[in-house]
Every structure is written in C-alpha cells, then in structure tokens.
Amino acid sequence: MRTGLQQIQLPDRLTPIGQRPLTLLDVAHNPDGMTALVQSVSMLAADKPIIWILGVLADKAVADMVAIVTPAAKAIITVTPDNPQRAMSAVTLAKCILAQTPGARVAAATSMAEALEHGRQLAGPDGLVVVSGSFYVAREVAELATGAADHDD
C-alpha cells in the first residue's frame, strides 16, 4: 500500500508549467479547491507577486471562488474556458470580480496565450503565475504546451 500511495500522481494539481516566472496550473474549480490552492500558493509565494489567470464555468460557485482568489492576487487575468455551453466569458468574469472588489486589478484576455504572456509580464521573472478555475482551462494550457513543443524544431 505504501508503494501504491507513493506512486499516486494528481495531474494538474500545482503542476509547474513554466519557470521565471514560476507558472503553476491547478484544476481547482470550486470553493474548497480554490481555498486549498490559495493556501498552498500563498506558502510558495512568500512575498512574490501572484498573478492569477482564472477561467470558470458559469454553473459553478463563481462569486465564492472570486472572493477566495481576489485577496491573494496582485492581478487577475480572466479567460473564457473552451466550453461554449457552460463557460463564463472572460469579460463577464472580470465584471463579476470588479463588482465584488471595486478597484481590483483585472483584465479580460481574448485567448489563453494572451493571458499567459500578460501574466508573465506582470509577474516579472521572480513572481508567480497561477492558472486555474476549470478542467477546460487546464486542457487548453496543455494543448498550448504541446503545440509549443511540436513547433520547437
């Protein structure tokens, strides 16, 4: 049993997807998951600025997740998950964040690639970028990484 437990892997849970800045992917998509993620990231970040890339499904507890993430983030970049039936648009999510926390630093991205680039710029080489909110967001990040690897000739 010990060997089995040592070999368990949780894909897309605090998974590093980039360095300088450290960029982490996590599929947290509900208030409990976001709470655990914010606690873990806060320990990792120390005094580093945390830039959060967030994409959520509209049928989730969005307001609760936003209330958990916003205090931990220096800035939030919203994205639209690739699920036309259930996704909350990046613009709507940004408005939700601003309605809950007027003055929050929020930007809506038109693509995941744009969000990652903007997030890394805001974080600087020593900051931290966290991507979370949906399995659909995680899949899109994985597809970007695979595409980049496929074109790294």
Short mmCIF file of C-alpha atoms in Angstrom, two decimals:
data_model
loop_
_atom_site.label_atom_id
_atom_site.label_comp_id
_atom_site.label_asym_id
_atom_site.label_seq_id
_atom_site.Cartn_x
_atom_site.Cartn_y
_atom_site.Cartn_z
CA MET A 1 0.00 0.00 0.00
CA ARG A 2 2.85 2.39 0.83
CA THR A 3 4.37 1.89 -2.64
CA GLY A 4 0.99 2.50 -4.24
CA LEU A 5 0.47 5.74 -2.32
CA GLN A 6 3.97 6.94 -3.23
CA GLN A 7 3.18 6.46 -6.92
CA ILE A 8 -0.09 8.40 -6.94
CA GLN A 9 0.00 11.42 -9.18
CA LEU A 10 -2.59 14.16 -9.31
CA PRO A 11 -2.31 15.68 -12.77
CA ASP A 12 -2.82 19.42 -12.99
CA ARG A 13 -2.62 19.96 -9.24
CA LEU A 14 0.06 22.57 -8.54
CA THR A 15 1.75 21.45 -11.74
CA PRO A 16 4.67 23.65 -12.85
CA ILE A 17 4.26 24.65 -16.49
CA GLY A 18 6.92 27.35 -16.67
CA GLN A 19 9.85 28.94 -14.87
CA ARG A 20 10.87 32.59 -14.46
CA PRO A 21 8.28 33.35 -13.54
CA LEU A 22 7.21 30.15 -11.89
CA THR A 23 3.90 29.31 -13.55
CA LEU A 24 1.60 26.77 -11.92
CA LEU A 25 -1.50 25.04 -13.25
CA ASP A 26 -4.23 23.72 -10.98
CA VAL A 27 -7.69 22.46 -11.85
CA ALA A 28 -9.32 23.95 -8.73
CA HIS A 29 -12.87 24.68 -9.84
CA ASN A 30 -14.94 25.01 -6.67
CA PRO A 31 -14.64 26.94 -3.39
CA ASP A 32 -12.97 24.10 -1.47
CA GLY A 33 -10.42 23.54 -4.23
CA MET A 34 -9.72 27.27 -4.51
CA THR A 35 -9.27 27.58 -0.76
CA ALA A 36 -6.72 24.77 -0.74
CA LEU A 37 -4.98 26.22 -3.79
CA VAL A 38 -4.76 29.74 -2.34
CA GLN A 39 -3.32 28.33 0.91
CA SER A 40 -0.70 26.30 -0.97
CA VAL A 41 0.22 29.10 -3.35
CA SER A 42 0.48 31.62 -0.51
CA MET A 43 3.05 29.38 1.19
CA LEU A 44 5.02 29.01 -2.05
CA ALA A 45 4.88 32.67 -2.98
CA ALA A 46 6.23 34.19 0.23
CA ASP A 47 6.48 37.86 -0.79
CA LYS A 48 6.31 37.29 -4.55
CA PRO A 49 3.52 38.92 -6.52
CA ILE A 50 0.87 36.40 -7.56
CA ILE A 51 -0.78 36.90 -10.92
CA TRP A 52 -3.87 34.75 -11.28
CA ILE A 53 -5.25 33.54 -14.61
CA LEU A 54 -8.79 32.45 -13.98
CA GLY A 55 -11.39 30.84 -16.23
CA VAL A 56 -14.60 29.38 -14.83
CA LEU A 57 -17.80 27.69 -15.86
CA ALA A 58 -20.91 29.79 -15.27
CA ASP A 59 -22.68 26.99 -13.38
CA LYS A 60 -20.05 26.90 -10.63
CA ALA A 61 -19.91 28.91 -7.39
CA VAL A 62 -18.20 31.80 -9.18
CA ALA A 63 -18.80 34.51 -6.58
CA ASP A 64 -17.40 32.30 -3.82
CA MET A 65 -14.30 31.39 -5.84
CA VAL A 66 -13.70 35.03 -6.75
CA ALA A 67 -13.96 36.01 -3.07
CA ILE A 68 -11.28 33.43 -2.24
CA VAL A 69 -8.85 34.25 -5.07
CA THR A 70 -9.04 38.05 -5.21
CA PRO A 71 -7.30 38.84 -1.89
CA ALA A 72 -4.38 36.58 -2.81
CA ALA A 73 -3.77 38.05 -6.27
CA LYS A 74 -1.85 41.17 -7.23
CA ALA A 75 -3.79 40.99 -10.52
CA ILE A 76 -6.28 38.65 -12.15
CA ILE A 77 -6.44 37.91 -15.86
CA THR A 78 -9.68 36.28 -16.89
CA VAL A 79 -10.11 33.79 -19.73
CA THR A 80 -13.08 32.05 -21.32
CA PRO A 81 -12.88 28.25 -20.94
CA ASP A 82 -13.37 26.24 -24.10
CA ASN A 83 -16.90 25.08 -23.34
CA PRO A 84 -19.44 27.16 -25.29
CA GLN A 85 -22.44 25.80 -23.37
CA ARG A 86 -21.17 26.35 -19.83
CA ALA A 87 -18.28 28.84 -19.92
CA MET A 88 -18.48 32.23 -18.28
CA SER A 89 -16.92 34.73 -20.65
CA ALA A 90 -13.71 36.44 -19.63
CA VAL A 91 -15.46 39.82 -19.80
CA THR A 92 -18.35 38.69 -17.58
CA LEU A 93 -15.93 37.16 -15.06
CA ALA A 94 -13.89 40.37 -14.97
CA LYS A 95 -17.08 42.36 -14.28
CA CYS A 96 -18.01 39.92 -11.51
CA ILE A 97 -14.60 40.41 -9.88
CA LEU A 98 -14.88 44.19 -10.09
CA ALA A 99 -18.43 44.11 -8.70
CA GLN A 100 -17.19 42.18 -5.67
CA THR A 101 -13.90 44.05 -5.29
CA PRO A 102 -14.01 47.52 -6.81
CA GLY A 103 -10.52 48.64 -7.68
CA ALA A 104 -9.17 45.13 -8.17
CA ARG A 105 -6.59 44.87 -10.92
CA VAL A 106 -8.39 42.79 -13.55
CA ALA A 107 -8.02 42.27 -17.30
CA ALA A 108 -10.01 40.05 -19.66
CA ALA A 109 -7.85 38.16 -22.16
CA THR A 110 -9.05 37.08 -25.59
CA SER A 111 -7.02 33.85 -25.51
CA MET A 112 -5.04 31.66 -23.16
CA ALA A 113 -1.82 32.51 -25.00
CA GLU A 114 -2.51 36.22 -24.44
CA ALA A 115 -3.34 35.59 -20.77
CA LEU A 116 -0.12 33.66 -20.17
CA GLU A 117 2.01 36.29 -21.89
CA HIS A 118 0.35 39.14 -19.98
CA GLY A 119 0.52 37.25 -16.69
CA ARG A 120 4.21 36.50 -17.07
CA GLN A 121 4.93 40.15 -17.91
CA LEU A 122 3.03 41.36 -14.83
CA ALA A 123 4.70 38.81 -12.54
CA GLY A 124 8.23 39.53 -13.72
CA PRO A 125 10.88 36.80 -13.63
CA ASP A 126 10.69 36.35 -9.86
CA GLY A 127 6.89 36.43 -9.50
CA LEU A 128 4.34 33.67 -9.61
CA VAL A 129 1.59 32.98 -12.15
CA VAL A 130 -1.27 30.64 -11.23
CA VAL A 131 -3.67 29.28 -13.85
CA SER A 132 -6.89 27.74 -12.50
CA GLY A 133 -10.67 27.55 -12.50
CA SER A 134 -11.61 24.69 -14.78
CA PHE A 135 -10.54 21.39 -16.31
CA TYR A 136 -11.21 23.10 -19.66
CA VAL A 137 -8.64 25.77 -18.81
CA ALA A 138 -6.12 23.07 -17.90
CA ARG A 139 -6.75 21.26 -21.18
CA GLU A 140 -6.19 24.45 -23.15
CA VAL A 141 -2.91 25.14 -21.33
CA ALA A 142 -1.79 21.56 -22.04
CA GLU A 143 -2.67 21.97 -25.73
CA LEU A 144 -0.65 25.21 -25.86
CA ALA A 145 2.32 23.47 -24.27
CA THR A 146 2.05 20.55 -26.69
CA GLY A 147 1.78 22.92 -29.65
CA ALA A 148 4.84 24.83 -28.48
CA ALA A 149 6.74 21.54 -28.10
CA ASP A 150 5.61 20.42 -31.56
CA HIS A 151 6.96 23.64 -33.11
CA ASP A 152 10.25 23.76 -31.18
CA ASP A 153 12.33 22.37 -34.04
#
